[in-house]
Short mmCIF file of C-alpha atoms and ligand atoms in Angstrom, two decimals:
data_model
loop_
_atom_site.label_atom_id
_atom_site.label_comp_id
_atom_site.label_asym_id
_atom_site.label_seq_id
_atom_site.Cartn_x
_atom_site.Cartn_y
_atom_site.Cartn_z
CA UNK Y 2 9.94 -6.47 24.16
CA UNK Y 3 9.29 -3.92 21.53
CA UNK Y 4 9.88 -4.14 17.71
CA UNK Y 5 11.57 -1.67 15.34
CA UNK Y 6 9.51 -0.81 11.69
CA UNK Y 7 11.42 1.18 9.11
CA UNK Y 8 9.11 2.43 5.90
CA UNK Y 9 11.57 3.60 3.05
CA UNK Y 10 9.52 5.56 0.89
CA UNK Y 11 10.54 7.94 -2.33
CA UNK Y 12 10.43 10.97 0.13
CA UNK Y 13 11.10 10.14 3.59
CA UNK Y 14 12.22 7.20 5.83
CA UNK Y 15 9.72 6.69 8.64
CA UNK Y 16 10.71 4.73 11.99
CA UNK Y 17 8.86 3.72 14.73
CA UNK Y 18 9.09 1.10 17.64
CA UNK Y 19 6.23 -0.79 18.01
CA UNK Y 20 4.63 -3.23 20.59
CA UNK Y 21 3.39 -6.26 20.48
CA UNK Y 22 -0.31 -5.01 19.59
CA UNK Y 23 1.21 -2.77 17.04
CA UNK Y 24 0.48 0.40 18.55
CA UNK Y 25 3.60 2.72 18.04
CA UNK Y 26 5.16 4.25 21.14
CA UNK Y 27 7.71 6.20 19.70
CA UNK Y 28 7.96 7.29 15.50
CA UNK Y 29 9.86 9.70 13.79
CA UNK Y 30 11.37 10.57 9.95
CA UNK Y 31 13.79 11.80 8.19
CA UNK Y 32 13.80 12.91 3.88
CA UNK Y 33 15.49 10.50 2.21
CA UNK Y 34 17.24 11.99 -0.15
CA UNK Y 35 16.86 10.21 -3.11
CA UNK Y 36 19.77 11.11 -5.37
CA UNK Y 37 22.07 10.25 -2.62
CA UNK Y 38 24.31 7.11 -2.83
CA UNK Y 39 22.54 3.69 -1.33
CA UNK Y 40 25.23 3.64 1.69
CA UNK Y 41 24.38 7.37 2.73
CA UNK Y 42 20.77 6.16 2.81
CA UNK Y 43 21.41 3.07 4.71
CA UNK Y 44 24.05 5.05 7.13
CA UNK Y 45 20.88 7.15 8.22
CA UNK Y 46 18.59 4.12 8.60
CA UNK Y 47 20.77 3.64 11.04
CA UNK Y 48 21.16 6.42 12.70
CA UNK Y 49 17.25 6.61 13.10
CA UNK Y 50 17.07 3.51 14.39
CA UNK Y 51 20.01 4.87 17.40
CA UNK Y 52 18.05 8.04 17.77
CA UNK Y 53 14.55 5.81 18.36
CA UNK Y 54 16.44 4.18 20.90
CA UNK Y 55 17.88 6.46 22.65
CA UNK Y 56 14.80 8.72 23.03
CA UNK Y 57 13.12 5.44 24.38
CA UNK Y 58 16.21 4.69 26.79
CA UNK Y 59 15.80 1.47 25.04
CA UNK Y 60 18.64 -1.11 24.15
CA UNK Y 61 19.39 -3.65 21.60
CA UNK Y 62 18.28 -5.68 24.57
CA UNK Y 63 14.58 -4.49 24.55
CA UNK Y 64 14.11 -5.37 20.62
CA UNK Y 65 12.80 -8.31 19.27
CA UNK Y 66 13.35 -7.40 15.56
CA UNK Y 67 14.05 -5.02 12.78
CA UNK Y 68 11.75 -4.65 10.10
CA UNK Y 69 12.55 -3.13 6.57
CA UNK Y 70 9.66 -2.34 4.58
CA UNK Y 71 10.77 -1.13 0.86
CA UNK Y 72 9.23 -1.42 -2.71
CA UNK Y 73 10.73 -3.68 -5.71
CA UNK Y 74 12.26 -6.72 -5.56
CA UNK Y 75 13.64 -8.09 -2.07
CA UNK Y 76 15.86 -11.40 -1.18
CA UNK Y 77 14.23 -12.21 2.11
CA UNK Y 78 17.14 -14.68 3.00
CA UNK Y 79 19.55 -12.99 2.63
CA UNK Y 80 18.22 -9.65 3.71
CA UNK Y 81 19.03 -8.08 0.20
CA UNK Y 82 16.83 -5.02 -1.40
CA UNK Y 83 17.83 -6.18 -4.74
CA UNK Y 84 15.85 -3.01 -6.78
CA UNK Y 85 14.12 -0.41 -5.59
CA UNK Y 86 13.63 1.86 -8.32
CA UNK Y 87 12.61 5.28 -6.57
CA UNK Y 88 15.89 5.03 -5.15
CA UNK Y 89 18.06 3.52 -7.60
CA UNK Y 90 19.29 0.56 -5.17
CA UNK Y 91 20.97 -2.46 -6.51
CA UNK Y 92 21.57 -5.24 -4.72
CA UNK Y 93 21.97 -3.45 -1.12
CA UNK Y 94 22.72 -5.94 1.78
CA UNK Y 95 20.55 -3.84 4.25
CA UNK Y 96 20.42 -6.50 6.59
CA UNK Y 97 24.30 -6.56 7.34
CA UNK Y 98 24.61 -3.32 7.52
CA UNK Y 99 21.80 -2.68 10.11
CA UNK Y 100 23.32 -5.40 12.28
CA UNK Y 101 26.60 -3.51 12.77
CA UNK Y 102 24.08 -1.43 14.49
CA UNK Y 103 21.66 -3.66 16.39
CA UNK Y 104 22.27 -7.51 16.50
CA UNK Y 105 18.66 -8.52 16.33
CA UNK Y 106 16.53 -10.68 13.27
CA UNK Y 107 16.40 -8.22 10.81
CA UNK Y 108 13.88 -8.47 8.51
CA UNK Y 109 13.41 -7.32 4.16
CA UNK Y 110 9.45 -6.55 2.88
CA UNK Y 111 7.50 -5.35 0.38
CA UNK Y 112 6.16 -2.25 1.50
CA UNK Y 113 2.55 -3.28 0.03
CA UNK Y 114 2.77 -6.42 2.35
CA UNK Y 115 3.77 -4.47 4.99
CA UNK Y 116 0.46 -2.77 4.98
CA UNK Y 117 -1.20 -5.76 4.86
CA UNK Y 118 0.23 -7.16 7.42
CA UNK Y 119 -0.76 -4.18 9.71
CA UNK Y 120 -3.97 -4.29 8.93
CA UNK Y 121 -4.37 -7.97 9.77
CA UNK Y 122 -1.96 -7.52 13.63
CA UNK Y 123 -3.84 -4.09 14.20
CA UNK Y 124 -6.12 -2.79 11.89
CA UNK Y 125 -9.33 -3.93 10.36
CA UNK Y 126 -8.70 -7.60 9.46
CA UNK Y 127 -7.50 -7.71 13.08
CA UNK Y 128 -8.82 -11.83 14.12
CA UNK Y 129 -9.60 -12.73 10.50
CA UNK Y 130 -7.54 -15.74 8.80
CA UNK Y 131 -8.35 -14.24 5.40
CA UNK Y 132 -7.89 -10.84 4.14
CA UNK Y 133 -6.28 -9.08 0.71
CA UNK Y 134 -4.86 -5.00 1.33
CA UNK Y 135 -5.21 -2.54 -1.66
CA UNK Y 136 -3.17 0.31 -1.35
CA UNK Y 137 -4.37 2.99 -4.34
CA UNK Y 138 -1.62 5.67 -5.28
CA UNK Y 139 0.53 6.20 -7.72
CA UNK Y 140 -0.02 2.45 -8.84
CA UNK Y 141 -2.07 -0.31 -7.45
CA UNK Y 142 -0.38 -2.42 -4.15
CA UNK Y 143 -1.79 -5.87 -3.17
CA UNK Y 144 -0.92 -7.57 0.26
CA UNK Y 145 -2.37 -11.38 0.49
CA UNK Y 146 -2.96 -13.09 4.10
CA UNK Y 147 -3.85 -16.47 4.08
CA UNK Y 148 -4.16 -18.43 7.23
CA UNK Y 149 -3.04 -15.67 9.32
CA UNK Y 150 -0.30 -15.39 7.00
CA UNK Y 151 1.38 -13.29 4.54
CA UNK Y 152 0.95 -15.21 0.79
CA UNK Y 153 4.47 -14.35 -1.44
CA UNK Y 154 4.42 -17.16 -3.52
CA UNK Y 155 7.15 -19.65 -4.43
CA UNK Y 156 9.54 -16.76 -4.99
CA UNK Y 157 8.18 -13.85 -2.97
CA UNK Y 158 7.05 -11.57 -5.92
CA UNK Y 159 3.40 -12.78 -5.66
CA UNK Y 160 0.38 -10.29 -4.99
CA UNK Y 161 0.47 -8.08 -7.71
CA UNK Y 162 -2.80 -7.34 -7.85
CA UNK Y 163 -2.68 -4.29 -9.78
CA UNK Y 164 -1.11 -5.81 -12.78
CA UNK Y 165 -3.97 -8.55 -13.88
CA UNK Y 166 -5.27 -7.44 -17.42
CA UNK Y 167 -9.22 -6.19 -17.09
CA UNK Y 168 -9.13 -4.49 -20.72
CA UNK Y 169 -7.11 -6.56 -23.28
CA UNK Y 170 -5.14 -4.25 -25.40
CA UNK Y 171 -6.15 -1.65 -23.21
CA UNK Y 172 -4.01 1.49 -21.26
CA UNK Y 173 -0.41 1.13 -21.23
CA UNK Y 174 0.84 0.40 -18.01
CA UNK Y 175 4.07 0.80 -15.74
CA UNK Y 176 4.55 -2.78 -16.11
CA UNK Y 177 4.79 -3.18 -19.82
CA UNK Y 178 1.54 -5.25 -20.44
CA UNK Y 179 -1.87 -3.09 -21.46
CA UNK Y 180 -4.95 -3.09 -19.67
CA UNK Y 181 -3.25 -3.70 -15.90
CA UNK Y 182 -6.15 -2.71 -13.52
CA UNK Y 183 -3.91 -0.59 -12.16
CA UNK Y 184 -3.94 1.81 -15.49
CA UNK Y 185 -7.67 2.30 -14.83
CA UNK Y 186 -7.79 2.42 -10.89
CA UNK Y 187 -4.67 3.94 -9.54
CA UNK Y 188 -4.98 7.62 -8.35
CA UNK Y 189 -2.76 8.27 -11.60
CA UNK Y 190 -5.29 6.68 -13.69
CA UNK Y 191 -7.96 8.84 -12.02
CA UNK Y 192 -6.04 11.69 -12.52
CA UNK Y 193 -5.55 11.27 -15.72
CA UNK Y 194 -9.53 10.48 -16.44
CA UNK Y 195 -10.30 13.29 -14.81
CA UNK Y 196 -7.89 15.74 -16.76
CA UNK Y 197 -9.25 13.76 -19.97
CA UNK Y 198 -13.23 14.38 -19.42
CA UNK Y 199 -12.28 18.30 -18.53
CA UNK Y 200 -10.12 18.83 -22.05
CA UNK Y 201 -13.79 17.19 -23.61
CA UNK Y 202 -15.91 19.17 -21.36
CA UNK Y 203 -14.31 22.74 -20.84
CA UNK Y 204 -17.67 23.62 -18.57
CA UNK Y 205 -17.13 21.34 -15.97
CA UNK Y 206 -16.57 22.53 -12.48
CA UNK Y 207 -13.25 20.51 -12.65
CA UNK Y 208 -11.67 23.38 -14.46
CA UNK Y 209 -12.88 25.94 -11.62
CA UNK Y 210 -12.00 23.94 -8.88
CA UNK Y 211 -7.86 23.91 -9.73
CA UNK Y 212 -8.06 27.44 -11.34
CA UNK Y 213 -8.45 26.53 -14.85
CA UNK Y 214 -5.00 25.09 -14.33
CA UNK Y 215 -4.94 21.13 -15.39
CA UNK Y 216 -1.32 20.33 -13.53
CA UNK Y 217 -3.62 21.03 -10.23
CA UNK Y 218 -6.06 18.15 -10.74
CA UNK Y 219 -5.30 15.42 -8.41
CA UNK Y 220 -7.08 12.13 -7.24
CA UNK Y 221 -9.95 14.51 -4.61
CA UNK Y 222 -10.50 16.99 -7.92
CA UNK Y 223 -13.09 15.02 -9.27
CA UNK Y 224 -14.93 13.45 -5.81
CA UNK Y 225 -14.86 17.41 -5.21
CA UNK Y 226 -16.46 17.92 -8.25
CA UNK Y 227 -18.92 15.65 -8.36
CA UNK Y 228 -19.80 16.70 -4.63
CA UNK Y 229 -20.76 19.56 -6.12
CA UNK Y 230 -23.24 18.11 -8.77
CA UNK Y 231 -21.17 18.51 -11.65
CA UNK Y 232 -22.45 16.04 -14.22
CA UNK Y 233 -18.94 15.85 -15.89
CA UNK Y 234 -17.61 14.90 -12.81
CA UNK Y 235 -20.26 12.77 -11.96
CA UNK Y 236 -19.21 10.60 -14.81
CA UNK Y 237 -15.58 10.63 -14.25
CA UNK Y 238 -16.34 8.65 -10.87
CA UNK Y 239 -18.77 6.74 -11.92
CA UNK Y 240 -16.54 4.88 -14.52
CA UNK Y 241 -13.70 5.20 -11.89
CA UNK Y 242 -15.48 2.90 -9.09
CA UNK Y 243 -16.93 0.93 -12.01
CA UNK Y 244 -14.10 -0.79 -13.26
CA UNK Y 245 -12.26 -0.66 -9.50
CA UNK Y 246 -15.16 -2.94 -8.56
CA UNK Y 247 -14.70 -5.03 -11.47
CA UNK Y 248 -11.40 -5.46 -10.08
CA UNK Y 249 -12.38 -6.08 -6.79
CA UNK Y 250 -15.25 -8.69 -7.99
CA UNK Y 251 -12.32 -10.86 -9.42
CA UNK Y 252 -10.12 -10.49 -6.14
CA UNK Y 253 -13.45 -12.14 -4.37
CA UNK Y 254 -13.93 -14.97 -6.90
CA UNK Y 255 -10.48 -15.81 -6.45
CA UNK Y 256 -9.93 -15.36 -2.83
CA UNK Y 257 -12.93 -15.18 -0.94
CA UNK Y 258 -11.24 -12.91 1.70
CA UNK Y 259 -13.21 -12.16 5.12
CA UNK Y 260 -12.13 -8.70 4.23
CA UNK Y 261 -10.82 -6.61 1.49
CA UNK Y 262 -9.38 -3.52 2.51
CA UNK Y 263 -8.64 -0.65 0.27
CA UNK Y 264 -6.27 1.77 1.69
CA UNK Y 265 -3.83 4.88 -0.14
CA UNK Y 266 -5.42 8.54 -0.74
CA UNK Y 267 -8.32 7.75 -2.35
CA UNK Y 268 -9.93 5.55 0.27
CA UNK Y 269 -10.21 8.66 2.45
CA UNK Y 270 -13.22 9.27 0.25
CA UNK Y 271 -14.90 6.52 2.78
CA UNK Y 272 -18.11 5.75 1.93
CA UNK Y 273 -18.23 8.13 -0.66
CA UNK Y 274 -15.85 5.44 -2.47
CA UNK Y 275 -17.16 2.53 -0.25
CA UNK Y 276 -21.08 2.44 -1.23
CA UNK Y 277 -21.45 2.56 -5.07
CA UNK Y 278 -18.41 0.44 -4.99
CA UNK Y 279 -19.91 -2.42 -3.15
CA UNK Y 280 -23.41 -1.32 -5.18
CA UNK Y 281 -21.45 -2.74 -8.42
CA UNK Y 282 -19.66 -4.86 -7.01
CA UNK Y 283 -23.16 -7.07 -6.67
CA UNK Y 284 -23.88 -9.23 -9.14
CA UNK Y 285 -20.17 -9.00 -10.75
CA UNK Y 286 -18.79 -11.68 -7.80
CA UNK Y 287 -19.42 -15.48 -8.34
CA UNK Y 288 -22.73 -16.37 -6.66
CA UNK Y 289 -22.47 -18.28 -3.20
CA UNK Y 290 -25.97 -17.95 -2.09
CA UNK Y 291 -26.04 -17.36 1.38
CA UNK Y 292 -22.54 -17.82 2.34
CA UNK Y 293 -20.70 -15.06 4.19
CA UNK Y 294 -20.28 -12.81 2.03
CA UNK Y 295 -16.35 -10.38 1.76
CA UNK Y 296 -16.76 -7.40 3.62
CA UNK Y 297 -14.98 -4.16 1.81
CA UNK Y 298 -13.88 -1.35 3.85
CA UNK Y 299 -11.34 1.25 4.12
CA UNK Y 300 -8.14 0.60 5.43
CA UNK Y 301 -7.31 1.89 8.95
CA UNK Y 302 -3.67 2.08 9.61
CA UNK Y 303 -3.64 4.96 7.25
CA UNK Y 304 0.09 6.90 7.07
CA UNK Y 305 1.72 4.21 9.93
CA UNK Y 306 0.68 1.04 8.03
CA UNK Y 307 4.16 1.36 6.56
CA UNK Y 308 6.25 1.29 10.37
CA UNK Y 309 3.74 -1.11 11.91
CA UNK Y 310 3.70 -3.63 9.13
CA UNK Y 311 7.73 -3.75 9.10
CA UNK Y 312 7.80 -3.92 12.38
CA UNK Y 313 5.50 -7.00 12.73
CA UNK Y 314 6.53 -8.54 9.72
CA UNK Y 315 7.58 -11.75 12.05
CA UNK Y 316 4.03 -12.36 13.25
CA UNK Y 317 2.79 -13.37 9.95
CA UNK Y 318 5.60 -15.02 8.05
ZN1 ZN W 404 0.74 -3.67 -15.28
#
């Protein structure tokens, strides 16, 4: 028996069908199109899910589930994406219409979970009970096992890790509060540091790196940069991974995870990102003496987190 993962992100719909150790055997995408009315969208969800089968010669028959993996708010009982703001969906029953295609349990995500939940069936919190996903990019994603399973909360909304306040009064953020972690440690925020020490510091090999052109600096410019030796740089990072780990430090206290893993663009830095993170991270976490300690590493599922985690979503609910 195999299992079906759709990821519906802002630019393109990814679909794969998974087994039962999460390794894809077939994937493919289309763009999504996201002007386009929520039924067109839907319409071709379905028709990648017939064209997955049929390049498998596989049949309603051979699926265990359907897995929808999508931002914003979901109703997992009723199967219901009730927002998702990149593509201006209201209230779409996604579940009824993907059973007029195949009449299996079709399941409604978080994409953030999703990721977690790959990580913990095939990635690396693979065999640990207790493990917490951040996914850095445009804002800051949290996915929560517990016990080998996912953590929603009462309501499903839980694990928004990237909205708990480290500077009162602080950054605005996306949210509407100031101060989210996630206006200090998303690749936006970086971004935006980075753009912010070069207007302040007009030698910095920022500037020649993206042409003297500041709409070119993205979340590498500055890792680049400071690869290079550039002091400006240098600085711009440091304060990055300072307050990320000051982040991080509270996700420990609170959770005391066998794993934290920190996936998105900017984890591709590896230990680049990895080492002076876990350097400041000492001292910052409550002290447990010489209990095991939370491992932080880089996520591994990397661009398929999204298919694999909506796929399996049924193994750790
Ligand atoms: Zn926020």
């Amino acid at each position: 028996m195999y299992y079906i993962g759709i990821d519906l992100g802002g630019t393109q719909i990814k679909g794969g069908i998974v087994d039962e150790e999460g390794k894809i055997i077939k994937k493919d995408s289309i763009p999504t199109g996201r002007t386009r009315k929520s039924e067109e969208i839907v319409n071709d969800i379905c028709l990648l899910i017939k064209k997955l089968l049929s390049d498998e010669n596989l049949s309603e028959n051979d699926i265990y589930s359907v897995g929808i993996g999508s931002p914003g708010s979901l109703d997992r009982e009723r199967g219901i994406i009730i927002a998702n703001f990149n593509l201006g969906f209201r209230y779409v029953a996604i579940r009824e219409a993907i059973r007029k295609v195949i009449p299996v349990p079709i399941y409604v995500e978080n994409d953030a979970n999703c990721a977690a939940i790959a990580e913990s069936v095939a990635g690396v919190a693979k065999g640990l009970d207790y493990a917490v996903l951040i996914t850095i990019g445009t804002g800051i994603g949290g996915g929560i096992i517990i016990n080998n399973k996912l953590y929603i909360g009462a309501n499903g909304a839980a694990a928004e890790l990237g909205h708990m306040v480290l500077k009162m009064n602080g950054e605005a953020c996306t949210c509407g509060r100031k101060g989210c972690w996630e206006a200090y440690s998303s690749a936006t925020a970086l971004i935006r540091q980075t753009k912010a020490a070069v207007v302040k510091n007009p030698s910095s090999k920022i500037l020649e790196l993206v042409g003297g052109d500041l709409d070119k600096i993205d979340a590498k410019t500055a890792f680049d940069a400071a690869r290079m030796g550039d002091e400006t740089a240098i600085e711009v990072i440091d304060e990055y991974i300072d307050i990320l780990a000051e982040g991080l430090a509270n996700i420990v206290n609170i959770f005391q995870p066998d794993v934290i893993a920190i996936g998105g663009g900017v984890s591709k830095e590896g230990e680049n990102l990895l080492t002076p993170l876990r350097e400041k991270m000492k001292g910052r976490t409550f002290f447990i003496g010489d209990l095991k300690n939370t491992q932080i590493v880089a996520a591994q599922m990397g661009n398929d987190a999204g298919i694999v985690g909506a796929a399996l979503i049924s193994k750790r609910i």
